[in-house]
GROMACS .gro file of C-alpha atoms in nm:
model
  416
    1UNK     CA    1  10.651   7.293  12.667
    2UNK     CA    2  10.422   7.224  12.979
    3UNK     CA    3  10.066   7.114  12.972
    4UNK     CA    4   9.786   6.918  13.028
    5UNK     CA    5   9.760   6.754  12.695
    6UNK     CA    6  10.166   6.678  12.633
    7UNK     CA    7  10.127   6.321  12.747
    8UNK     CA    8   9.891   6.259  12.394
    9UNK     CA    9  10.055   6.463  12.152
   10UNK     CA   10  10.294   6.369  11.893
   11UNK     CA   11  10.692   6.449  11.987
   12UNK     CA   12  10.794   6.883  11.841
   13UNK     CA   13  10.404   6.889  11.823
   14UNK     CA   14  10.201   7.147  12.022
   15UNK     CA   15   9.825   7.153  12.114
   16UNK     CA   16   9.601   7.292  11.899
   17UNK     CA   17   9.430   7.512  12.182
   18UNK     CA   18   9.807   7.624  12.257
   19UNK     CA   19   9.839   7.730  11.878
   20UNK     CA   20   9.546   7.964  11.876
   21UNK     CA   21   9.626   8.086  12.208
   22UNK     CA   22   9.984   8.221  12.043
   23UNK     CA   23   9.818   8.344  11.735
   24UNK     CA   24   9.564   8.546  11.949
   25UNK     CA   25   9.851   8.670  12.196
   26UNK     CA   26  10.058   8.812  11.889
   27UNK     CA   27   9.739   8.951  11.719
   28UNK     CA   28   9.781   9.310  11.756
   29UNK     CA   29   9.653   9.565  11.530
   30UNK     CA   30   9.897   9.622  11.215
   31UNK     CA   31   9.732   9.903  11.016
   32UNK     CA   32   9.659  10.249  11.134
   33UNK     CA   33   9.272  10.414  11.136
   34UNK     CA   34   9.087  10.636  10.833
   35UNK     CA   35   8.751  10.795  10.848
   36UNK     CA   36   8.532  10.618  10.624
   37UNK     CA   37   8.170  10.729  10.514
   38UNK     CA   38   7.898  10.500  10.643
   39UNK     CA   39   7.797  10.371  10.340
   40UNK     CA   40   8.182  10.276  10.232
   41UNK     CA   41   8.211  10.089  10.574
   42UNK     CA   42   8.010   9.745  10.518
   43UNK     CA   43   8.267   9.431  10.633
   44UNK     CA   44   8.569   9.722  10.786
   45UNK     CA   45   8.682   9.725  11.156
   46UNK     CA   46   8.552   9.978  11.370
   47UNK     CA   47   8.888  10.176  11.519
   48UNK     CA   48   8.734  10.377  11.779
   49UNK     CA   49   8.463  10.323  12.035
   50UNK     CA   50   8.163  10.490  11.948
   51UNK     CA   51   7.918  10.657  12.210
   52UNK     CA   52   7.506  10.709  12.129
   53UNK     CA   53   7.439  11.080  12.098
   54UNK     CA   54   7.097  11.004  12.122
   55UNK     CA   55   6.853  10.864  12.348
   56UNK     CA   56   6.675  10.548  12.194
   57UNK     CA   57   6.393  10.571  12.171
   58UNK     CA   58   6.431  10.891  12.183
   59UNK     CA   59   6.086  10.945  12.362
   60UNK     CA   60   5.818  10.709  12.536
   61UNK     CA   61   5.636  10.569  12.258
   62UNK     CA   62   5.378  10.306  12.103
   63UNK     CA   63   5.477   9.944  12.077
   64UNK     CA   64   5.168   9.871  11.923
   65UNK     CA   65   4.906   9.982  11.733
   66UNK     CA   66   4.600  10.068  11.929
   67UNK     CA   67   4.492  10.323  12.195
   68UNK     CA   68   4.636  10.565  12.449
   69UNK     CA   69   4.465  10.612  12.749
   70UNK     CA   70   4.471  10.689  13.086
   71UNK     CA   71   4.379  10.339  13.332
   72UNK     CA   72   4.173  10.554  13.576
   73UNK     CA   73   3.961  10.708  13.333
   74UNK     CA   74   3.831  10.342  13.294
   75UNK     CA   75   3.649  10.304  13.619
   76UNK     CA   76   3.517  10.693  13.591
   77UNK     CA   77   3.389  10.639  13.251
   78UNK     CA   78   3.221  10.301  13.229
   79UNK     CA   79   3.045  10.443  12.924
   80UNK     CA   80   3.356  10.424  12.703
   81UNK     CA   81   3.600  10.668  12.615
   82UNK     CA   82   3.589  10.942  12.301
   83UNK     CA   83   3.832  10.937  12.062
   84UNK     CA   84   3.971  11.312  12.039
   85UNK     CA   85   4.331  11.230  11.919
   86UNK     CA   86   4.487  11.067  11.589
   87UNK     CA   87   4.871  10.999  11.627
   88UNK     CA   88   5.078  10.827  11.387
   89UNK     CA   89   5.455  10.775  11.395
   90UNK     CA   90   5.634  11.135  11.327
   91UNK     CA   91   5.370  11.333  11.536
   92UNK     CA   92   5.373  11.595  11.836
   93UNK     CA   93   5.062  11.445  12.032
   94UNK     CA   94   4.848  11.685  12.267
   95UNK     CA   95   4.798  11.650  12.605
   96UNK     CA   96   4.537  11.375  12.637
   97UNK     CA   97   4.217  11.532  12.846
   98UNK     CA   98   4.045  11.364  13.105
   99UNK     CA   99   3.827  11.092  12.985
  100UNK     CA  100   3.922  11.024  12.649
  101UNK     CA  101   4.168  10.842  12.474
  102UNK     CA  102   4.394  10.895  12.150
  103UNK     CA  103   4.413  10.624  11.851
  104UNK     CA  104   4.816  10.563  11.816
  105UNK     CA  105   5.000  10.390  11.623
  106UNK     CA  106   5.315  10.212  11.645
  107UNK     CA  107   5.623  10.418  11.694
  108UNK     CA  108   5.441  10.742  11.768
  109UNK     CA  109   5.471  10.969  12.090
  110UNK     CA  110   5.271  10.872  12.383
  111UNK     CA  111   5.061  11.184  12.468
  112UNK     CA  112   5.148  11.395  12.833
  113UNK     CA  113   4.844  11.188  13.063
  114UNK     CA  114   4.829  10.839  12.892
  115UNK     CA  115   4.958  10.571  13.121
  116UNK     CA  116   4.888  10.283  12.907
  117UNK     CA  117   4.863  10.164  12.560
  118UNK     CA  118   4.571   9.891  12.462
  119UNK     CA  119   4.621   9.665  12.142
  120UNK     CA  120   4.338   9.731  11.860
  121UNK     CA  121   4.274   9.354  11.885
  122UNK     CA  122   4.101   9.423  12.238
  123UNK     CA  123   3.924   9.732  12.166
  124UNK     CA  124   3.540   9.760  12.077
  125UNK     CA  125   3.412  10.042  11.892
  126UNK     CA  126   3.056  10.162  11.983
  127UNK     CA  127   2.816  10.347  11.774
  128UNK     CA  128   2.882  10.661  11.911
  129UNK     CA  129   3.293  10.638  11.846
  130UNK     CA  130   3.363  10.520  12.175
  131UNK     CA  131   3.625  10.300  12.285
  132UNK     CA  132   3.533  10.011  12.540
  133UNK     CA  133   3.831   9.725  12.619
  134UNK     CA  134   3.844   9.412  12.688
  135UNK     CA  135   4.025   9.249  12.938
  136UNK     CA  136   4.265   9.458  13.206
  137UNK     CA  137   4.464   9.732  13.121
  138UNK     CA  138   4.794   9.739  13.290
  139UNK     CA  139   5.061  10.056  13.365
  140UNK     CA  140   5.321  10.089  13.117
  141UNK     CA  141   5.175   9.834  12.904
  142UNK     CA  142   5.289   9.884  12.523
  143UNK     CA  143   5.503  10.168  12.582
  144UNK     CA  144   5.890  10.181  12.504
  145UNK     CA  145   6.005  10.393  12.715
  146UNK     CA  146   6.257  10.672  12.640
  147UNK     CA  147   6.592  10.531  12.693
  148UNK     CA  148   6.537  10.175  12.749
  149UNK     CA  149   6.778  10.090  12.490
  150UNK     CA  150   7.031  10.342  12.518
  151UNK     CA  151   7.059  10.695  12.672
  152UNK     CA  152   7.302  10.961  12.553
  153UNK     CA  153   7.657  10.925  12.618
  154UNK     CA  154   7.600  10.544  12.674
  155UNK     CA  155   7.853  10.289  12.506
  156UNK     CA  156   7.684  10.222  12.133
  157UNK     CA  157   7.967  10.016  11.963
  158UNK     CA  158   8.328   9.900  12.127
  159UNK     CA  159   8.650   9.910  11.882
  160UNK     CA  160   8.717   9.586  11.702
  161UNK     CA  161   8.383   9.598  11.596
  162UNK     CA  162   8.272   9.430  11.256
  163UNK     CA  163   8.074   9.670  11.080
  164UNK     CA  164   7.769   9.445  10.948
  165UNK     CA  165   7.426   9.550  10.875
  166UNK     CA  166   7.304   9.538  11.257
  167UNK     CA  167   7.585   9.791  11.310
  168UNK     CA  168   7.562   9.988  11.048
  169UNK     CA  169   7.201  10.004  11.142
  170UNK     CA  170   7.268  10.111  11.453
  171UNK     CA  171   7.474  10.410  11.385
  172UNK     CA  172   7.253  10.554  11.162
  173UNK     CA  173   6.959  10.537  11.400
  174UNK     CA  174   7.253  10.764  11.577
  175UNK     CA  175   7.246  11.002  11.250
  176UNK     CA  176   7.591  10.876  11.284
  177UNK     CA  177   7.791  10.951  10.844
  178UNK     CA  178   8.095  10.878  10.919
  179UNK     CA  179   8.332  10.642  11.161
  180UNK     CA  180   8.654  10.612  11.204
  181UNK     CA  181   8.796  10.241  11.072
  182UNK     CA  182   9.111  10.070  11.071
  183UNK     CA  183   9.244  10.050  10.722
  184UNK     CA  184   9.276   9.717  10.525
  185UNK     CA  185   9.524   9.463  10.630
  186UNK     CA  186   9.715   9.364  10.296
  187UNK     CA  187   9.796   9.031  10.240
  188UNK     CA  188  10.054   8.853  10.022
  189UNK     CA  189   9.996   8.533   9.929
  190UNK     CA  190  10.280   8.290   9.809
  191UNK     CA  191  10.212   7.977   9.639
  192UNK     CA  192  10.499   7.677   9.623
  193UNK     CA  193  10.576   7.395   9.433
  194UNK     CA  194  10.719   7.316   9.098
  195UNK     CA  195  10.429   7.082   9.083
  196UNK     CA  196  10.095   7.356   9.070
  197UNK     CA  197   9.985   7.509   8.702
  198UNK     CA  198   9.726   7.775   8.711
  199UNK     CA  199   9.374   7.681   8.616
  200UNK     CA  200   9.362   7.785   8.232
  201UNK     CA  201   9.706   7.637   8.156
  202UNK     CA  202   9.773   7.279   8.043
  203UNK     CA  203   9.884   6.990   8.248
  204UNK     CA  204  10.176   6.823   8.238
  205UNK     CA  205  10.216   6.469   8.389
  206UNK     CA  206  10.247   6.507   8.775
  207UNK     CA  207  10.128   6.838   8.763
  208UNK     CA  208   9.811   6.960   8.950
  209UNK     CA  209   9.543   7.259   8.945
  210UNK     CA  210   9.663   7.556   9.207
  211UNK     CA  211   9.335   7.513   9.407
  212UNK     CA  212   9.451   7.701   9.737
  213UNK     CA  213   9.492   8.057   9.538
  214UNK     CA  214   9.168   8.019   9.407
  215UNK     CA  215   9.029   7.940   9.788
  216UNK     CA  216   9.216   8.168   9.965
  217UNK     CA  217   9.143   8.468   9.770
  218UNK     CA  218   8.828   8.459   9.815
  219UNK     CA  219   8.875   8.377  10.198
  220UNK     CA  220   9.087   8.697  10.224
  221UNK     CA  221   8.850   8.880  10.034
  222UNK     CA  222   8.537   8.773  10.262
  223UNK     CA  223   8.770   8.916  10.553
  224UNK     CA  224   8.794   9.227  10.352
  225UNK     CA  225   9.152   9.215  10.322
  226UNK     CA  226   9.409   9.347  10.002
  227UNK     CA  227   9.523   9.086   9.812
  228UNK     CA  228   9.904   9.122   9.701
  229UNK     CA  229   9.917   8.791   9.487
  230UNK     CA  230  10.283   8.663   9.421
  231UNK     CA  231  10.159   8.381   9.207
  232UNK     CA  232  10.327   8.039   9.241
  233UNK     CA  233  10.737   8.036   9.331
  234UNK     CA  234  10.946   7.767   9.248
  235UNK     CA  235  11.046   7.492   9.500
  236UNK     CA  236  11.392   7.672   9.573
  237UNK     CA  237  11.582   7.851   9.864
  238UNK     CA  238  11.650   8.089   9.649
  239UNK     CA  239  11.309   8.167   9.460
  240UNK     CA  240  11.101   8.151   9.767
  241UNK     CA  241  11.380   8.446   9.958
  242UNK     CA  242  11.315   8.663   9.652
  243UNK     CA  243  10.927   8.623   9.709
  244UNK     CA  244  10.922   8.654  10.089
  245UNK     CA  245  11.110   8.937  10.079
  246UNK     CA  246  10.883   9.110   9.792
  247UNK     CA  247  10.606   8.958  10.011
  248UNK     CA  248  10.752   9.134  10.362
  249UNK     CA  249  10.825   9.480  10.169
  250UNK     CA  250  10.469   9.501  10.054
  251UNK     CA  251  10.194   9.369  10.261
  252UNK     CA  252  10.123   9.365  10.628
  253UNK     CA  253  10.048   8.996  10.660
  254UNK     CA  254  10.234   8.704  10.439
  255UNK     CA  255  10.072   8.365  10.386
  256UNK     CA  256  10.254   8.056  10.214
  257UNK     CA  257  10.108   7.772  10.123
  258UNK     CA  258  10.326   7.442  10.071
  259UNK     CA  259  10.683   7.383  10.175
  260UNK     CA  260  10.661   7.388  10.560
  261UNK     CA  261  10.678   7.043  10.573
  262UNK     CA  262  11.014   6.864  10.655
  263UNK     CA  263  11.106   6.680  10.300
  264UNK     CA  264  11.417   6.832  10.076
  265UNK     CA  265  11.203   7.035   9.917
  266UNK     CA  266  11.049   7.199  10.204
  267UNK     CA  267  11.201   7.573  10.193
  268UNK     CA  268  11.019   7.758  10.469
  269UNK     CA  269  11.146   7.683  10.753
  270UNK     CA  270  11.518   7.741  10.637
  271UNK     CA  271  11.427   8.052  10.468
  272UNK     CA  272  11.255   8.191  10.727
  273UNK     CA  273  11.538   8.118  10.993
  274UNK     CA  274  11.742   8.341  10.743
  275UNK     CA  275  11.493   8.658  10.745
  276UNK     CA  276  11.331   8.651  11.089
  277UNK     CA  277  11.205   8.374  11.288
  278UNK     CA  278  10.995   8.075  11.350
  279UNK     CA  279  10.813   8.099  11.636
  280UNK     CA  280  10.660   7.768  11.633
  281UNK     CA  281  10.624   7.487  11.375
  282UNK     CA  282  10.400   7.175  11.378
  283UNK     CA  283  10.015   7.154  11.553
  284UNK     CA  284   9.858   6.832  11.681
  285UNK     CA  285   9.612   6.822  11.451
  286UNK     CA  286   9.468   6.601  11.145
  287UNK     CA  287   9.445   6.810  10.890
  288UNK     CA  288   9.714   7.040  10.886
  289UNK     CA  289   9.995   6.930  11.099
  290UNK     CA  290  10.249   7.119  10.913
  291UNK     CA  291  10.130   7.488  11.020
  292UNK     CA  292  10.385   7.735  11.073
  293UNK     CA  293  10.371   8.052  11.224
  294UNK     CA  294  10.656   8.297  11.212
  295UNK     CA  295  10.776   8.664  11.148
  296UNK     CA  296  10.976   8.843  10.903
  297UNK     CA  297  11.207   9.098  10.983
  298UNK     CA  298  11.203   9.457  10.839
  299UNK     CA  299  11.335   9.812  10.983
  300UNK     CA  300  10.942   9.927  11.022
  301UNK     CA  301  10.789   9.637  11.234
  302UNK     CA  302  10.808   9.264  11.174
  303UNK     CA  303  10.552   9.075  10.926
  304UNK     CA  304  10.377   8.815  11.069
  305UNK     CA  305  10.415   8.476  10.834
  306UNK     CA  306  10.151   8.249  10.791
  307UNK     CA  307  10.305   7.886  10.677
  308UNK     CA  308   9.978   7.670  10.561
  309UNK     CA  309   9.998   7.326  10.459
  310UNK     CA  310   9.985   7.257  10.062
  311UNK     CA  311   9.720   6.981  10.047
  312UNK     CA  312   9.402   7.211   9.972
  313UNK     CA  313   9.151   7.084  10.281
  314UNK     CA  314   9.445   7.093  10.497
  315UNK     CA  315   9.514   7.475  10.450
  316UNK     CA  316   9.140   7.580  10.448
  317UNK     CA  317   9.118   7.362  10.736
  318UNK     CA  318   9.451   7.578  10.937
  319UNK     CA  319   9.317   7.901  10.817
  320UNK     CA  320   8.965   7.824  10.955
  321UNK     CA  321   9.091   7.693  11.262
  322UNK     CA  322   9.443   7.881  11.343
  323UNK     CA  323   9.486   8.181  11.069
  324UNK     CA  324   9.161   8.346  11.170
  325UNK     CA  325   9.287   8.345  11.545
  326UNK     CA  326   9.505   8.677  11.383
  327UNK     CA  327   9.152   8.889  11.298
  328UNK     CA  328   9.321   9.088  11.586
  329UNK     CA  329   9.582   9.156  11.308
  330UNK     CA  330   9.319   9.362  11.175
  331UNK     CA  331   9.201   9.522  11.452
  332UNK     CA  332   8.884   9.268  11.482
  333UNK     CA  333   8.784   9.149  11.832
  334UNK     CA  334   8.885   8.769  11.914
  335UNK     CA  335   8.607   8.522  11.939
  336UNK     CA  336   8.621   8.182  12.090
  337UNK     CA  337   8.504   7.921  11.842
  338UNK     CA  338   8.146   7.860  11.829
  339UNK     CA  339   8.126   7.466  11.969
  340UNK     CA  340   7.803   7.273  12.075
  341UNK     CA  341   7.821   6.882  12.135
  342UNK     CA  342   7.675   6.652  11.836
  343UNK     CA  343   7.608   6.291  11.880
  344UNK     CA  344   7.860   6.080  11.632
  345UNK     CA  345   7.592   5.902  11.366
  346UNK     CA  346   7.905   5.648  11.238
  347UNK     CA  347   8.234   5.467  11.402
  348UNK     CA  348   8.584   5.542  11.328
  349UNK     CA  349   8.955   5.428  11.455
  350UNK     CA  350   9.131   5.623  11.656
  351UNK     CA  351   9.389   5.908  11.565
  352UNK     CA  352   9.750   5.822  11.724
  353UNK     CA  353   9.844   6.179  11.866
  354UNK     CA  354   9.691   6.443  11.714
  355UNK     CA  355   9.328   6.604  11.752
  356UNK     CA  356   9.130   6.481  11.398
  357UNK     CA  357   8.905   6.754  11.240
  358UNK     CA  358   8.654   6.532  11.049
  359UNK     CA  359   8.441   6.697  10.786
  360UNK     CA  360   8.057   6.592  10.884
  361UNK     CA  361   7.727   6.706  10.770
  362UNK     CA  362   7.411   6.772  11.041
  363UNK     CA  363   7.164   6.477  10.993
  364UNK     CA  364   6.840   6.703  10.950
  365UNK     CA  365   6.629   6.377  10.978
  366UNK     CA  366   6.752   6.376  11.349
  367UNK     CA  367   6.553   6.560  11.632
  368UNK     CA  368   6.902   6.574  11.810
  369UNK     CA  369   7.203   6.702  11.647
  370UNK     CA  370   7.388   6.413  11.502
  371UNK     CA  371   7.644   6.460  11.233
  372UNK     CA  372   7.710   6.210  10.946
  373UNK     CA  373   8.065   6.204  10.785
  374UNK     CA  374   8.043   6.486  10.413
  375UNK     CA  375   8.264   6.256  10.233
  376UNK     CA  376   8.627   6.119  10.193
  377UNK     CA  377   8.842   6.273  10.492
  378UNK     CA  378   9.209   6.301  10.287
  379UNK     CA  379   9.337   6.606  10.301
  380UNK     CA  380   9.320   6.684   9.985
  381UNK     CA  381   8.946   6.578   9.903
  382UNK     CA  382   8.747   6.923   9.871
  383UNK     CA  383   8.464   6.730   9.794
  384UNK     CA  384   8.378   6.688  10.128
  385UNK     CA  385   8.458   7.013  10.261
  386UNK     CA  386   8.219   7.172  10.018
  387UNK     CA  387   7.974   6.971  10.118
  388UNK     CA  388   8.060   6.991  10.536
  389UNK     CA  389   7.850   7.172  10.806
  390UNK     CA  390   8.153   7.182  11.039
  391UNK     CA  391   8.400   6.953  11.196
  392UNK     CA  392   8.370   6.715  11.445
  393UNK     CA  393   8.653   6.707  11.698
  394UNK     CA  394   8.844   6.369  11.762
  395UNK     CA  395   9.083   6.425  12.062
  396UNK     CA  396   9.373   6.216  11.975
  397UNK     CA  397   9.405   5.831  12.040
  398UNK     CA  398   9.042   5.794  12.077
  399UNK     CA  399   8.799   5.648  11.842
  400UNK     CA  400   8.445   5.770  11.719
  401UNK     CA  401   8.241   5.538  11.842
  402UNK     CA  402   7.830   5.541  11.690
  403UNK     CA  403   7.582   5.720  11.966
  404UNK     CA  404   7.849   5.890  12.150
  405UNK     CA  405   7.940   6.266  12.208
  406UNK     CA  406   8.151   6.496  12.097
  407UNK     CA  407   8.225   6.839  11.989
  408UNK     CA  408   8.114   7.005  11.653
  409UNK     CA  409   8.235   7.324  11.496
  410UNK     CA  410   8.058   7.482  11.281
  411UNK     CA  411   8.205   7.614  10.963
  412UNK     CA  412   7.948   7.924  10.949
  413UNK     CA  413   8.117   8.064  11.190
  414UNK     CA  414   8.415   8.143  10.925
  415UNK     CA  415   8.205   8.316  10.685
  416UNK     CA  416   8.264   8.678  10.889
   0.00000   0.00000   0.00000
């Protein structure tokens, strides 16, 4: 491999950038489109570019609540002008006669004449209903005008997009029902090692709590995905073909978590050399060094293989980081992550080789961002992720020194 970083990283490790620039460059679309109702469509993937089929607005109207008028009519009618119009919202105003003025309110039609639209705040009332202003009234003032936000035929929404309540918003403003999404990307998740017991069962000595099936359920489920649980497989070549291959048969996407490390009992890689391939193995990164990224073969299209690290912060950390780099898998738009620069608030040693992801927490009590470390940093201390705002980013072989810069990622971010 060639680039900028190699001279830092850790020998058969790549860069993280370089990771997420595969994922994204194999992160095509993998399930084909539906029509969905709008109000089934909350969290799918918009398939097809949409187009407005209306004007918005869809005529010049008020921005305010107040009164129409027309600015000459000012200097011929010193006086004031009569009110001989009411229009609220929903309306079909009259043309506004020559020296007078309409009370409007927000939303509703400007009438044919009126050139301007003064705020209630700055009009004066006299005792015979007239309407005197103060201050200057300007041209255009308070008026949307039609089409300033979209005209027919423009480009509303492009594919990829995440249908949230903005956008869902949006296409009903467009008396939009129904759009056509790309169905759900199933996912089966595998869980290794002799050593995990569901939560619920008892525990036998050296045996531990299957956290990540708890955490990435939900995490799948946020993304709106199928779930095609295989439960936990035993730590052999043997067990873990059977699952992969149930795995590859039935879903789109396959995620393991555990056994792509390099010890005895580390199954993926082998196994996967045996059904497809590994396309690359091993990120520069602290947590979650041991990410794997591979495909499955099959008649119908390969299945992309997800191989996350089995300490728990370590795989949400990957999935965060690298895994959601395949939203295109699901027909989603790729986003760069979201990073601003933080001051460090503490000092740490350096990191030989890889970049370090520390968990951190904003400092609110700061009128500069400055981030605080959440907690322990092991890799398999949730504590601290629960309690994280983001990561900071440590490039590799240098320290966090107190008072200096560097860059934060948020963990909101991951939440759509």
């Amino acid at each position: 491999m060639s680039c900028a970083s190699c001279d830092t990283l850790t020998p058969g490790l790549i860069d993280l950038d370089d990771a997420r620039r595969r994922l994204l460059a194999d992160a095509r679309p993998l399930t084909p489109s539906e029509s969905c109702p709008l109000d089934a469509a909350p969290g799918r993937i918009l398939a097809e570019p949409v187009n407005a089929r209306l004007a918005m607005p869809g005529a010049d109207n008020s921005a305010m609540d107040g009164y129409a008028l027309r600015i000459a009519d000012l200097e011929t009618h010193p006086n004031g002008l009569p009110v001989i119009q009411r229009i609220p919202a929903g309306c079909a105003p009259a043309l506004l006669a020559e020296g007078s003025c309409a009370r409007i309110f927000t939303g509703a039609p400007i009438p044919a004449g009126a050139d301007c639209v003064v705020p209630q705040e700055r009009c004066r009332i006299d005792d015979q209903g007239r309407v005197h202003i103060q201050g200057e009234a300007l041209p255009g003032a308070n008026i949307r005008r039609r089409g300033e936000e979209y005209l027919e035929d423009a480009p509303l929404l492009p594919a990829g997009q995440l249908l949230d309540a903005p956008a869902l918003a949006l296409l009903a403003s467009q008396g939009i029902v129904e759009v056509e999404v790309f169905a759900r990307l199933r996912v089966a998740l595998v869980s290794t090692g002799d050593e995990l017991v569901e939560p619920g069962m008892p525990l036998a000595p050296g045996q531990l709590y299957n956290s990540n099936r708890a955490m990435l359920s939900a995490l799948l489920r946020q993304q709106d995905c199928e779930l095609v649980d295989l439960g936990i497989v035993a730590d052999t070549a043997a067990g873990l073909r059977d699952a992969l291959c149930q795995a590859r048969d039935s879903a789109d996407v396959v995620i393991c978590t555990g056994g792509v490390s390099v010890g005895e009992e580390d199954h993926i890689r082998p196994v996967l050399a045996g059904l497809g391939e590994l396309i690359f193995h091993g990120v520069a990164m602290k947590p979650g060094k041991p990410f794997a990224f591979g495909r499955l073969h099959r008649a119908v299209g390969d299945v992309p293989l997800l191989g996350l690290p089995g300490n728990p912060v370590a795989s949400l950390v990957t999935w965060q980081v690298l895994g959601q780099a395949c939203a295109g898998l699901q027909g989603r738009r790729p986003r760069p992550l979201q990073q601003f620069p933080v001051k460090a608030g503490f000092s740490r040693r350096t990191t030989q080789g890889r970049r370090e992801l520390l968990r951190v927490v904003l400092d609110p009590t700061e009128p500069s961002p400055v981030v605080r470390l959440a907690g322990g940093q092991g890799s398999a201390m949730l504590g601290a992720a629960c309690q994280a705002d983001g990561y900071l980013m440590v490039p590799g072989n240098t320290p966090v020194l107190e008072g200096n810069d560097y860059v934060f990622l948020s963990v909101a971010q991951f939440a759509v």
